[in-house]
Amino acid sequence: MTDRTTTHGSPPDLSSRDPDWWRQAVVYQVYPRSFADADGDGLGDIRGITQRLNHLAALGVDALWLSPFYPSELADGGYDVADHRDVDPRLGTLGDFDAMVAEAHRLGLKVIADIVPNHTSRQHRWFEEALRSGPGSPARDRYVFRDGRGEHGELPPTDWQSVFGGSAWRRVPDGQWYLHLFAPEQPDLNWQNEEVRADFRTTLRFWSDRGVDGFRVDVAHALVKDLDEPLRDLGDIGATGEDALLRVPPGSHPYYDRDEVHEVYRDWRKIFDAYTPPRTAVAEAWVPGDRRALYARPDELGQAFNFEYLQSGWDADELRRVITESLRTARAAGASATWVLSNHDVVRHTSRLMLPSGTDDNAWLLSGGRAPAVDAAAGLRRARAATLLMLALPGSAYVYQGEELGLPEVADLPTEVLQDPIWEQTGRVRKGRDGCRVPLPWTTGGPSFGFGAGAAWLPQPDGFAAYAVEAQDGAEGSTLELYRTALRLRRKLLEGESLTWAEDAPAGVLRFARSDGWRCVTNLSDRPVALPAGEVLLSSGPLDDGRLGPDTTVWLGPGLSVG
């Protein structure tokens, strides 16, 4: 791993003015390869991000979260990391990164880096050394190598399955097998190895010293495995993958959400707290709510993503239950809640929220978005309402690049351009996540709508012109201006970390008040409803003589009690 010390002096620590800035922040996720291309090679880069930071400052977000920008063969969109302490040369240099952080801080934006501790790339020097060194070597002990089963070791060591499909084990020429919970190009690290733990301590300090304000921890629940012999088959549990979490005592799954993983994060918290202000962190942990709260404790990462909210249907009762439970678990952990509607792994919510209940996302993608057909206008209306609801909730909101433009999923990408390893690894039966990773449109014309000087690495549909920043900037009623207005108002209105539900809201309607009296009303029913008295501060769509139409959210001014 590259281990370069900084030569640019201490970066400005703007967040020191409020060390708890993260508790109710709006964080904008940047997928670097799809955000902006400064050098015209079709791939987004660090300088492109720097050139577009004014867009984020004008939008009104508090921080940007960078998905992986490290050296990578891109077997999994950059989450196969060959060097955790460097920048992919196709994306720029460490100097470019430092300049981006400096400009972000100048604009009042915090920077959160994606950290990928569960695995490395097969091109990582450690893994290359492990292959050269052979069975039983210290180099192999940094990873999870095992002999196979069967008369000649020809069978995988266990029945564990990769998240991307197929066995989670890959055989090497000398006959041993290595574990990869994701793509074969992503060998899992052995977190029982002290050298692994020490190296990530160095990585966290490396980026913190360069001015990074916090970290998003990829698959935070999967680091520590039960490697005692004999390894346990999931078939013995009666379920596979994350479903097996519900079949075993909490904390005892062979490789997900083990109790021992919290030792790692308590160790990391000592590093975070050594900085002024403390560095922040948020866990990507696909575990039940009460278990997720453990990752968010103050002596661990401090915050964890709430995926129940993202997975909820467009239903008032379901959303109220999820919101209430999410606030409860966050409060129990001493953390603030997190809310997210889209990210780099899921169908964009402008499209997803319009799919009929029970629709299989993958089947819809395989149909090119034609079965069932999605009403784009209705999808955007619902997405705008969902956004205002999310931004009114106590806690942090995570916004995925392009959702401020109302971008839909690009479901009809031809199979020959797909990059996501899911497509090939599942035998071409799961289309994967490329449709939400199509590069952003900045202008209404040009070979890539202003993304870069040439064509983009994934093709953009012609319809992207209407969604471009240039088309929406200053346009009354545009989705971009809705986000700008909402974030500006949110800064003025936000107070406290609680809400009070209105018990007399009509069926299909969510209505709650925040601590200072401003209220949010969302109509998820199929008919207009009367609004309670109060000043309308912002609406996701037009009102009809004071009535709130279906799939619409309104914010009402403070000063009146709920009901």
Coordinates of C-alpha atoms in Angstrom, one line a residue:
M1 CA 0.0 0.0 0.0
T2 CA 1.2 3.5 -0.8
D3 CA 2.0 5.4 2.4
R4 CA 2.8 9.0 1.6
T5 CA 2.9 11.7 4.2
T6 CA 1.2 15.0 3.5
T7 CA 3.4 17.9 2.3
H8 CA 0.7 20.5 2.0
G9 CA 0.4 21.6 5.6
S10 CA -2.6 21.1 7.9
P11 CA -5.9 21.5 6.1
P12 CA -8.5 23.9 7.4
D13 CA -10.7 22.2 9.9
L14 CA -14.0 24.0 9.3
S15 CA -16.1 21.4 11.0
S16 CA -14.5 22.2 14.3
R17 CA -17.1 25.0 14.7
D18 CA -19.6 22.2 15.3
P19 CA -18.3 18.8 16.0
D20 CA -21.8 17.4 15.9
W21 CA -22.5 18.7 12.3
W22 CA -23.1 15.1 11.1
R23 CA -26.2 14.5 13.3
Q24 CA -28.6 16.4 11.0
A25 CA -26.4 16.8 7.9
V26 CA -27.4 16.4 4.3
V27 CA -24.7 14.3 2.7
Y28 CA -24.4 14.1 -1.1
Q29 CA -23.0 10.9 -2.5
V30 CA -20.6 11.3 -5.4
Y31 CA -19.9 8.3 -7.6
P32 CA -16.7 9.6 -9.0
R33 CA -16.6 7.8 -12.3
S34 CA -20.1 9.2 -13.2
F35 CA -20.0 12.7 -11.7
A36 CA -17.8 14.9 -14.0
D37 CA -15.0 14.2 -16.5
A38 CA -12.4 16.9 -16.6
D39 CA -9.9 15.2 -19.0
G40 CA -12.3 14.0 -21.6
D41 CA -11.5 10.3 -21.4
G42 CA -15.1 9.4 -20.7
L43 CA -14.5 8.5 -17.0
G44 CA -15.3 10.9 -14.2
D45 CA -12.3 12.1 -12.2
I46 CA -11.2 14.1 -9.1
R47 CA -10.6 17.3 -11.0
G48 CA -14.1 17.0 -12.5
I49 CA -15.5 16.8 -8.9
T50 CA -13.5 19.9 -7.9
Q51 CA -14.8 21.8 -10.9
R52 CA -18.4 21.0 -10.0
L53 CA -18.2 21.6 -6.2
N54 CA -20.0 24.9 -6.7
H55 CA -23.1 22.9 -7.7
L56 CA -23.1 21.1 -4.3
A57 CA -22.5 24.4 -2.4
A58 CA -25.4 26.0 -4.3
L59 CA -27.6 23.0 -3.7
G60 CA -27.1 23.5 0.1
V61 CA -25.7 20.1 1.2
D62 CA -23.3 19.9 4.2
A63 CA -20.9 17.2 2.9
L64 CA -20.0 15.1 0.0
W65 CA -19.4 11.3 0.3
L66 CA -17.0 10.0 -2.3
S67 CA -17.5 6.4 -3.4
P68 CA -14.1 4.7 -4.0
F69 CA -11.6 6.6 -6.0
Y70 CA -8.7 4.2 -5.2
P71 CA -6.6 2.3 -7.8
S72 CA -8.8 -0.5 -9.0
E73 CA -9.3 -2.8 -12.0
L74 CA -13.0 -1.9 -11.7
A75 CA -14.2 -5.4 -11.3
D76 CA -16.8 -4.0 -9.0
G77 CA -17.0 -0.3 -9.8
G78 CA -14.0 0.6 -7.7
Y79 CA -15.0 -1.4 -4.6
D80 CA -12.1 -3.8 -5.5
V81 CA -9.3 -1.7 -4.1
A82 CA -5.7 -2.3 -5.1
D83 CA -4.2 0.4 -2.8
H84 CA -6.2 1.9 0.1
R85 CA -3.9 4.9 0.3
D86 CA -3.7 6.3 -3.2
V87 CA -5.9 7.7 -6.1
D88 CA -6.6 5.7 -9.2
P89 CA -4.3 7.3 -11.9
R90 CA -7.3 7.4 -14.3
L91 CA -9.1 9.6 -11.7
G92 CA -6.1 11.8 -10.8
T93 CA -3.4 12.1 -8.1
L94 CA -3.1 12.6 -4.4
G95 CA -2.4 16.3 -5.3
D96 CA -5.7 16.4 -7.1
F97 CA -7.4 14.9 -4.1
D98 CA -5.8 17.5 -1.7
A99 CA -6.9 20.3 -4.0
M100 CA -10.5 18.9 -4.0
V101 CA -10.6 18.7 -0.2
A102 CA -9.2 22.3 0.1
E103 CA -11.8 23.6 -2.3
A104 CA -14.6 21.7 -0.5
H105 CA -13.6 23.1 2.8
R106 CA -13.3 26.6 1.3
L107 CA -17.0 26.2 0.3
G108 CA -18.0 25.0 3.7
L109 CA -18.4 21.4 2.6
K110 CA -17.2 18.4 4.6
V111 CA -15.6 15.4 2.8
I112 CA -16.5 11.8 3.6
A113 CA -14.4 9.0 2.1
D114 CA -15.6 5.5 1.4
I115 CA -13.4 2.9 3.2
V116 CA -13.5 -0.7 2.0
P117 CA -12.2 -2.9 4.8
N118 CA -13.7 -6.3 4.1
H119 CA -11.7 -7.1 1.0
T120 CA -9.0 -5.9 -1.4
S121 CA -8.6 -6.2 -5.1
R122 CA -6.8 -9.3 -6.4
Q123 CA -4.3 -6.8 -7.8
H124 CA -3.4 -5.7 -4.2
R125 CA 0.3 -6.3 -3.5
W126 CA -0.7 -8.4 -0.5
F127 CA -2.8 -10.8 -2.5
E128 CA -0.2 -11.1 -5.2
E129 CA 2.3 -12.0 -2.5
A130 CA -0.1 -14.5 -1.0
L131 CA -0.4 -16.3 -4.4
R132 CA 3.4 -16.4 -4.7
S133 CA 4.0 -17.5 -1.1
G134 CA 1.9 -20.6 -1.0
P135 CA -0.1 -22.5 1.6
G136 CA 0.6 -21.8 5.3
S137 CA 2.6 -18.6 4.7
P138 CA 2.1 -15.4 6.7
A139 CA 1.2 -13.7 3.4
R140 CA -1.8 -16.1 3.0
D141 CA -2.9 -15.5 6.6
R142 CA -3.8 -11.9 5.7
Y143 CA -6.6 -13.4 3.6
V144 CA -8.9 -16.4 4.1
F145 CA -7.3 -19.4 2.4
R146 CA -8.5 -23.0 3.0
D147 CA -8.0 -26.4 1.6
G148 CA -10.9 -27.8 -0.4
R149 CA -13.2 -30.7 0.4
G150 CA -13.4 -33.9 -1.5
E151 CA -10.9 -36.6 -2.3
H152 CA -8.6 -34.2 -4.0
G153 CA -9.7 -30.9 -2.5
E154 CA -11.8 -30.2 -5.6
L155 CA -14.8 -29.0 -3.7
P156 CA -15.2 -25.5 -2.0
P157 CA -14.4 -25.5 1.7
T158 CA -18.0 -24.5 2.5
D159 CA -21.3 -23.9 0.8
W160 CA -21.0 -20.1 1.4
Q161 CA -22.4 -18.1 -1.5
S162 CA -21.2 -14.8 -3.0
V163 CA -23.5 -11.8 -2.8
F164 CA -23.0 -11.5 -6.6
G165 CA -24.0 -15.2 -7.2
G166 CA -22.2 -18.5 -7.2
S167 CA -19.8 -19.9 -4.7
A168 CA -17.9 -17.5 -2.4
W169 CA -14.7 -19.6 -2.9
R170 CA -12.3 -19.5 -5.8
R171 CA -9.5 -22.1 -6.3
V172 CA -5.9 -21.1 -7.1
P173 CA -3.4 -23.1 -9.1
D174 CA -1.8 -24.8 -6.0
G175 CA -5.2 -26.2 -5.0
Q176 CA -6.2 -24.0 -2.1
W177 CA -9.3 -21.9 -2.2
Y178 CA -9.8 -18.2 -1.1
L179 CA -12.9 -16.6 0.2
H180 CA -14.6 -13.8 -1.7
L181 CA -18.0 -12.7 -0.4
F182 CA -18.4 -10.5 -3.5
A183 CA -16.6 -10.8 -6.9
P184 CA -13.7 -13.3 -7.3
E185 CA -11.6 -10.2 -7.9
Q186 CA -12.3 -9.2 -4.3
P187 CA -10.6 -11.6 -1.9
D188 CA -11.7 -11.2 1.7
L189 CA -9.2 -10.1 4.3
N190 CA -8.7 -12.0 7.5
W191 CA -9.5 -9.6 10.3
Q192 CA -8.1 -12.0 12.9
N193 CA -4.7 -11.0 11.6
E194 CA -3.2 -8.1 13.5
E195 CA -1.3 -6.9 10.5
V196 CA -4.6 -6.3 8.7
R197 CA -5.9 -4.3 11.6
A198 CA -2.8 -2.3 11.9
D199 CA -2.7 -1.4 8.3
F200 CA -6.3 -0.1 8.4
R201 CA -5.4 2.1 11.4
T202 CA -2.7 3.6 9.1
T203 CA -5.2 4.1 6.3
L204 CA -7.7 5.9 8.6
R205 CA -4.9 8.2 9.8
F206 CA -3.6 8.8 6.3
W207 CA -6.9 10.2 5.0
S208 CA -7.8 12.0 8.2
D209 CA -4.4 13.7 8.1
R210 CA -5.3 14.9 4.5
G211 CA -8.4 16.6 5.8
V212 CA -11.1 14.0 5.3
D213 CA -13.9 14.7 7.8
G214 CA -15.3 11.2 8.0
F215 CA -15.7 7.7 6.6
R216 CA -18.5 5.6 5.1
V217 CA -17.7 2.0 6.0
D218 CA -18.5 -0.5 3.2
V219 CA -20.2 -3.7 4.4
A220 CA -19.3 -2.9 7.9
H221 CA -21.0 -6.1 9.2
A222 CA -18.9 -8.6 7.3
L223 CA -15.3 -8.1 8.4
V224 CA -14.9 -10.7 11.1
K225 CA -15.6 -14.3 10.3
D226 CA -15.8 -17.5 12.4
L227 CA -12.7 -19.2 11.0
D228 CA -12.5 -22.0 13.6
E229 CA -12.3 -25.4 12.1
P230 CA -14.4 -27.0 10.9
L231 CA -16.0 -24.1 9.0
R232 CA -19.8 -24.1 9.2
D233 CA -22.0 -24.6 6.2
L234 CA -25.0 -22.3 5.9
G235 CA -27.0 -25.3 4.9
D236 CA -26.7 -26.6 8.4
I237 CA -28.5 -23.4 9.5
G238 CA -31.3 -23.9 7.1
A239 CA -30.9 -20.6 5.1
T240 CA -28.3 -18.9 3.0
G241 CA -26.9 -15.3 2.8
E242 CA -28.4 -12.7 5.0
D243 CA -31.5 -14.8 5.5
A244 CA -29.4 -16.9 7.8
L245 CA -29.1 -13.9 10.2
L246 CA -32.6 -14.6 11.3
R247 CA -31.9 -18.3 11.9
V248 CA -29.0 -18.1 14.4
P249 CA -28.6 -16.4 17.7
P250 CA -27.7 -12.7 17.2
G251 CA -24.0 -12.2 16.6
S252 CA -23.2 -15.8 15.7
H253 CA -23.6 -16.0 11.9
P254 CA -20.4 -17.5 10.3
Y255 CA -19.5 -14.3 8.5
Y256 CA -22.1 -11.6 9.0
D257 CA -22.7 -9.3 12.0
R258 CA -20.5 -11.2 14.4
D259 CA -20.2 -9.7 17.9
E260 CA -16.4 -9.6 17.5
V261 CA -16.7 -7.0 14.7
H262 CA -17.4 -4.3 17.3
E263 CA -13.9 -4.7 18.7
V264 CA -12.7 -3.3 15.4
Y265 CA -14.9 -0.3 15.5
R266 CA -14.1 0.5 19.1
D267 CA -10.5 0.5 18.1
W268 CA -11.2 2.8 15.2
R269 CA -13.2 5.2 17.4
K270 CA -10.0 5.9 19.4
I271 CA -8.3 7.1 16.2
F272 CA -11.3 9.2 15.2
D273 CA -11.5 10.9 18.6
A274 CA -7.8 11.7 18.5
Y275 CA -8.6 14.4 15.9
T276 CA -10.1 17.8 16.6
P277 CA -12.9 17.7 15.8
P278 CA -13.4 13.9 15.9
R279 CA -13.7 12.2 12.5
T280 CA -17.2 10.9 11.8
A281 CA -18.3 7.5 10.4
V282 CA -21.4 5.8 9.1
A283 CA -21.8 2.0 8.8
E284 CA -23.3 0.2 5.8
A285 CA -24.6 -2.7 7.8
W286 CA -27.4 -4.8 6.3
V287 CA -28.7 -6.2 9.6
P288 CA -31.9 -5.9 11.7
G289 CA -32.5 -2.6 13.4
D290 CA -31.6 -3.5 16.9
R291 CA -28.3 -5.0 15.7
R292 CA -27.7 -2.0 13.4
A293 CA -27.9 0.3 16.5
L294 CA -24.7 -1.4 17.9
Y295 CA -22.6 0.0 15.0
A296 CA -24.0 3.5 15.7
R297 CA -22.9 3.6 19.4
P298 CA -20.8 6.6 20.3
D299 CA -17.8 4.5 21.1
E300 CA -18.0 2.8 17.7
L301 CA -18.9 4.4 14.3
G302 CA -21.6 6.8 15.6
Q303 CA -24.1 6.3 12.8
A304 CA -25.5 3.5 10.5
F305 CA -27.5 3.6 7.4
N306 CA -31.2 2.8 7.7
F307 CA -32.1 0.6 4.8
E308 CA -35.6 -0.2 6.0
Y309 CA -36.7 3.3 5.0
L310 CA -35.3 2.8 1.5
Q311 CA -37.0 -0.6 1.2
S312 CA -40.4 0.6 2.3
G313 CA -43.3 0.7 -0.1
W314 CA -45.3 3.9 -0.8
D315 CA -47.7 3.3 2.0
A316 CA -48.5 5.6 4.9
D317 CA -48.8 2.9 7.6
E318 CA -45.6 1.1 6.6
L319 CA -43.6 4.3 6.4
R320 CA -44.9 5.5 9.8
R321 CA -43.9 2.2 11.4
V322 CA -40.4 2.3 9.8
I323 CA -39.8 6.0 10.7
T324 CA -40.9 5.4 14.3
E325 CA -38.8 2.3 14.7
S326 CA -35.7 3.9 13.1
L327 CA -35.9 6.9 15.4
R328 CA -36.2 4.6 18.4
T329 CA -33.2 2.5 17.5
A330 CA -31.1 5.5 16.7
R331 CA -32.0 7.1 20.0
A332 CA -31.2 3.9 21.9
A333 CA -27.7 4.0 20.4
G334 CA -27.2 7.7 21.2
A335 CA -27.0 8.3 17.4
S336 CA -29.1 10.3 15.0
A337 CA -31.2 8.5 12.4
T338 CA -30.2 8.3 8.8
W339 CA -32.5 8.5 5.7
V340 CA -31.8 7.5 2.1
L341 CA -33.9 7.0 -1.0
S342 CA -31.3 6.1 -3.6
N343 CA -27.7 5.1 -3.9
H344 CA -25.2 3.4 -6.2
D345 CA -26.7 -0.1 -5.4
V346 CA -30.4 0.3 -6.0
V347 CA -32.9 1.4 -8.7
R348 CA -33.3 5.2 -8.5
H349 CA -36.4 6.0 -6.5
T350 CA -37.9 8.1 -9.2
S351 CA -38.5 4.8 -11.0
R352 CA -38.6 2.4 -8.1
L353 CA -41.5 4.1 -6.2
M354 CA -43.7 3.7 -9.2
L355 CA -43.3 -0.1 -9.5
P356 CA -46.4 -2.0 -8.3
S357 CA -46.0 -3.6 -4.9
G358 CA -44.4 -7.0 -5.3
T359 CA -42.6 -6.2 -8.6
D360 CA -39.2 -7.8 -8.9
D361 CA -36.7 -5.0 -9.7
N362 CA -34.5 -7.4 -11.6
A363 CA -37.4 -8.6 -13.8
W364 CA -38.3 -5.0 -14.6
L365 CA -34.7 -4.2 -15.5
L366 CA -34.4 -7.3 -17.7
S367 CA -37.5 -6.1 -19.6
G368 CA -35.7 -2.8 -20.3
G369 CA -38.2 -1.0 -18.1
R370 CA -41.2 -2.0 -20.2
A371 CA -42.9 -4.6 -18.0
P372 CA -44.5 -2.9 -16.2
A373 CA -44.1 0.4 -17.9
V374 CA -43.4 3.3 -15.5
D375 CA -45.1 6.6 -15.8
A376 CA -42.2 9.0 -15.7
A377 CA -44.2 12.0 -14.8
A378 CA -46.0 10.2 -12.0
G379 CA -42.7 8.7 -10.8
L380 CA -41.2 12.2 -10.5
R381 CA -44.2 13.5 -8.7
R382 CA -43.9 10.7 -6.1
A383 CA -40.1 11.1 -5.8
R384 CA -40.4 14.8 -5.1
A385 CA -43.0 14.1 -2.4
A386 CA -40.7 11.4 -0.9
T387 CA -37.8 13.8 -0.9
L388 CA -39.6 16.5 1.1
L389 CA -40.8 13.9 3.6
M390 CA -37.3 12.6 4.0
L391 CA -35.8 16.1 4.5
A392 CA -38.4 16.9 7.2
L393 CA -37.4 13.9 9.3
P394 CA -35.0 14.3 12.3
G395 CA -31.4 13.0 11.5
S396 CA -29.1 12.9 8.5
A397 CA -30.3 12.6 4.9
Y398 CA -28.1 11.0 2.3
V399 CA -28.7 12.2 -1.3
Y400 CA -27.4 10.3 -4.3
Q401 CA -26.0 12.3 -7.2
G402 CA -28.6 13.1 -9.8
E403 CA -31.7 12.7 -7.6
E404 CA -31.7 16.5 -7.3
L405 CA -32.4 16.4 -11.0
G406 CA -35.1 13.8 -10.8
L407 CA -33.1 11.3 -12.8
P408 CA -34.9 8.1 -13.5
E409 CA -33.3 4.7 -13.7
V410 CA -31.8 3.9 -17.1
A411 CA -33.4 0.5 -17.4
D412 CA -32.9 -0.1 -21.1
L413 CA -29.1 -0.2 -21.2
P414 CA -28.1 -2.7 -23.8
T415 CA -26.5 -5.8 -22.3
E416 CA -23.2 -5.3 -24.3
V417 CA -22.4 -2.1 -22.3
L418 CA -23.0 -3.5 -18.9
Q419 CA -20.1 -3.2 -16.4
D420 CA -21.5 -4.5 -13.2
P421 CA -20.0 -7.9 -12.3
I422 CA -23.4 -9.1 -11.2
W423 CA -24.4 -9.6 -14.8
E424 CA -21.8 -12.1 -15.7
Q425 CA -21.4 -13.7 -12.3
T426 CA -25.1 -14.7 -12.1
G427 CA -25.0 -16.2 -15.6
R428 CA -26.7 -13.1 -17.1
V429 CA -29.8 -13.5 -15.1
R430 CA -29.4 -10.4 -12.9
K431 CA -28.9 -7.2 -14.8
G432 CA -27.1 -5.3 -12.0
R433 CA -26.7 -1.7 -11.0
D434 CA -25.4 0.1 -14.0
G435 CA -28.8 1.8 -14.6
C436 CA -28.3 4.1 -11.6
R437 CA -24.7 4.8 -12.4
V438 CA -25.1 6.4 -15.8
P439 CA -23.1 9.7 -15.8
L440 CA -24.8 12.9 -15.0
P441 CA -26.2 15.5 -17.5
W442 CA -24.9 19.0 -16.9
T443 CA -25.8 20.7 -20.2
T444 CA -28.6 20.1 -22.7
G445 CA -26.2 19.4 -25.5
G446 CA -22.8 17.9 -26.3
P447 CA -21.6 14.3 -26.7
S448 CA -22.2 13.6 -23.0
F449 CA -24.5 16.4 -21.9
G450 CA -21.6 18.3 -20.3
F451 CA -20.3 15.3 -18.4
G452 CA -17.1 15.6 -20.4
A453 CA -15.7 16.5 -23.8
G454 CA -16.4 13.1 -25.3
A455 CA -18.8 10.2 -24.9
A456 CA -19.4 8.8 -21.3
W457 CA -18.3 5.4 -20.1
L458 CA -22.0 4.4 -19.9
P459 CA -24.4 5.7 -22.6
Q460 CA -26.8 8.4 -21.6
P461 CA -30.3 8.4 -23.0
D462 CA -31.4 11.3 -25.2
G463 CA -34.0 12.2 -22.6
F464 CA -31.3 13.2 -20.2
A465 CA -31.2 16.6 -21.8
A466 CA -34.4 17.6 -20.2
Y467 CA -33.0 16.7 -16.7
A468 CA -29.7 18.6 -17.2
V469 CA -28.6 21.1 -14.6
E470 CA -28.6 23.7 -17.4
A471 CA -32.2 23.0 -18.2
Q472 CA -33.4 23.2 -14.5
D473 CA -31.2 26.0 -13.1
G474 CA -33.4 28.9 -12.2
A475 CA -36.5 27.2 -13.7
E476 CA -39.5 27.7 -11.4
G477 CA -40.9 24.4 -10.2
S478 CA -37.9 22.3 -11.4
T479 CA -36.7 19.5 -9.3
L480 CA -33.3 21.1 -8.9
E481 CA -34.9 24.3 -7.5
L482 CA -37.2 22.3 -5.2
Y483 CA -34.1 20.7 -3.7
R484 CA -32.3 24.0 -3.3
T485 CA -35.3 25.6 -1.7
A486 CA -35.9 22.7 0.6
L487 CA -32.3 22.6 1.8
R488 CA -32.3 26.3 2.4
L489 CA -35.5 26.1 4.5
R490 CA -34.3 23.0 6.3
R491 CA -31.3 24.9 7.7
K492 CA -33.7 27.5 9.1
L493 CA -36.3 25.2 10.5
L494 CA -34.4 22.2 11.8
E495 CA -34.3 22.0 15.6
G496 CA -34.2 19.0 17.8
E497 CA -34.2 15.3 16.9
S498 CA -37.8 14.3 17.5
L499 CA -41.2 14.5 15.9
T500 CA -44.8 14.3 17.0
W501 CA -47.3 12.4 14.9
A502 CA -50.8 13.8 14.3
E503 CA -53.2 11.0 15.3
D504 CA -56.1 12.5 13.5
A505 CA -54.5 12.5 10.0
P506 CA -56.8 11.0 7.3
A507 CA -56.1 7.5 6.1
G508 CA -53.2 7.4 3.8
V509 CA -51.7 10.6 5.1
L510 CA -48.6 11.2 7.2
R511 CA -48.6 14.3 9.3
F512 CA -46.1 15.2 12.0
A513 CA -44.7 18.3 13.7
R514 CA -41.1 19.0 14.6
S515 CA -40.0 20.4 18.0
D516 CA -40.4 24.1 17.0
G517 CA -43.8 23.6 15.4
W518 CA -43.2 23.4 11.7
R519 CA -45.1 20.5 10.1
C520 CA -44.9 18.1 7.3
V521 CA -47.9 16.5 5.5
T522 CA -47.6 13.8 2.9
N523 CA -50.5 12.5 1.0
L524 CA -49.9 8.9 0.0
S525 CA -53.6 8.2 -0.8
D526 CA -55.3 8.3 -4.2
R527 CA -57.5 11.3 -3.4
P528 CA -57.0 15.0 -2.5
V529 CA -57.2 15.8 1.2
A530 CA -57.8 19.1 3.1
L531 CA -54.7 20.8 4.6
P532 CA -54.7 21.9 8.2
A533 CA -54.4 25.7 8.7
G534 CA -51.0 27.2 8.4
E535 CA -48.6 29.0 6.1
V536 CA -47.5 26.9 3.2
L537 CA -43.7 27.1 3.1
L538 CA -43.0 24.6 0.4
S539 CA -44.9 22.0 -1.6
S540 CA -43.6 19.2 -3.8
G541 CA -46.3 19.9 -6.3
P542 CA -49.2 22.3 -7.0
L543 CA -52.0 22.6 -4.5
D544 CA -55.7 22.6 -5.6
D545 CA -57.6 25.3 -3.7
G546 CA -55.8 24.5 -0.5
R547 CA -56.2 20.7 -0.9
L548 CA -53.2 18.4 -1.0
G549 CA -53.2 16.1 -4.0
P550 CA -52.1 12.5 -4.1
D551 CA -48.3 11.9 -4.0
T552 CA -47.6 15.4 -2.7
T553 CA -45.8 16.7 0.4
V554 CA -46.2 20.1 1.9
W555 CA -44.3 21.9 4.7
L556 CA -46.4 24.2 6.9
G557 CA -45.0 27.1 8.9
P558 CA -44.3 26.9 12.6
G559 CA -46.4 28.3 15.4
L560 CA -49.4 25.9 15.4
S561 CA -49.8 22.7 17.3
V562 CA -50.3 19.4 15.5
G563 CA -53.9 18.7 14.7

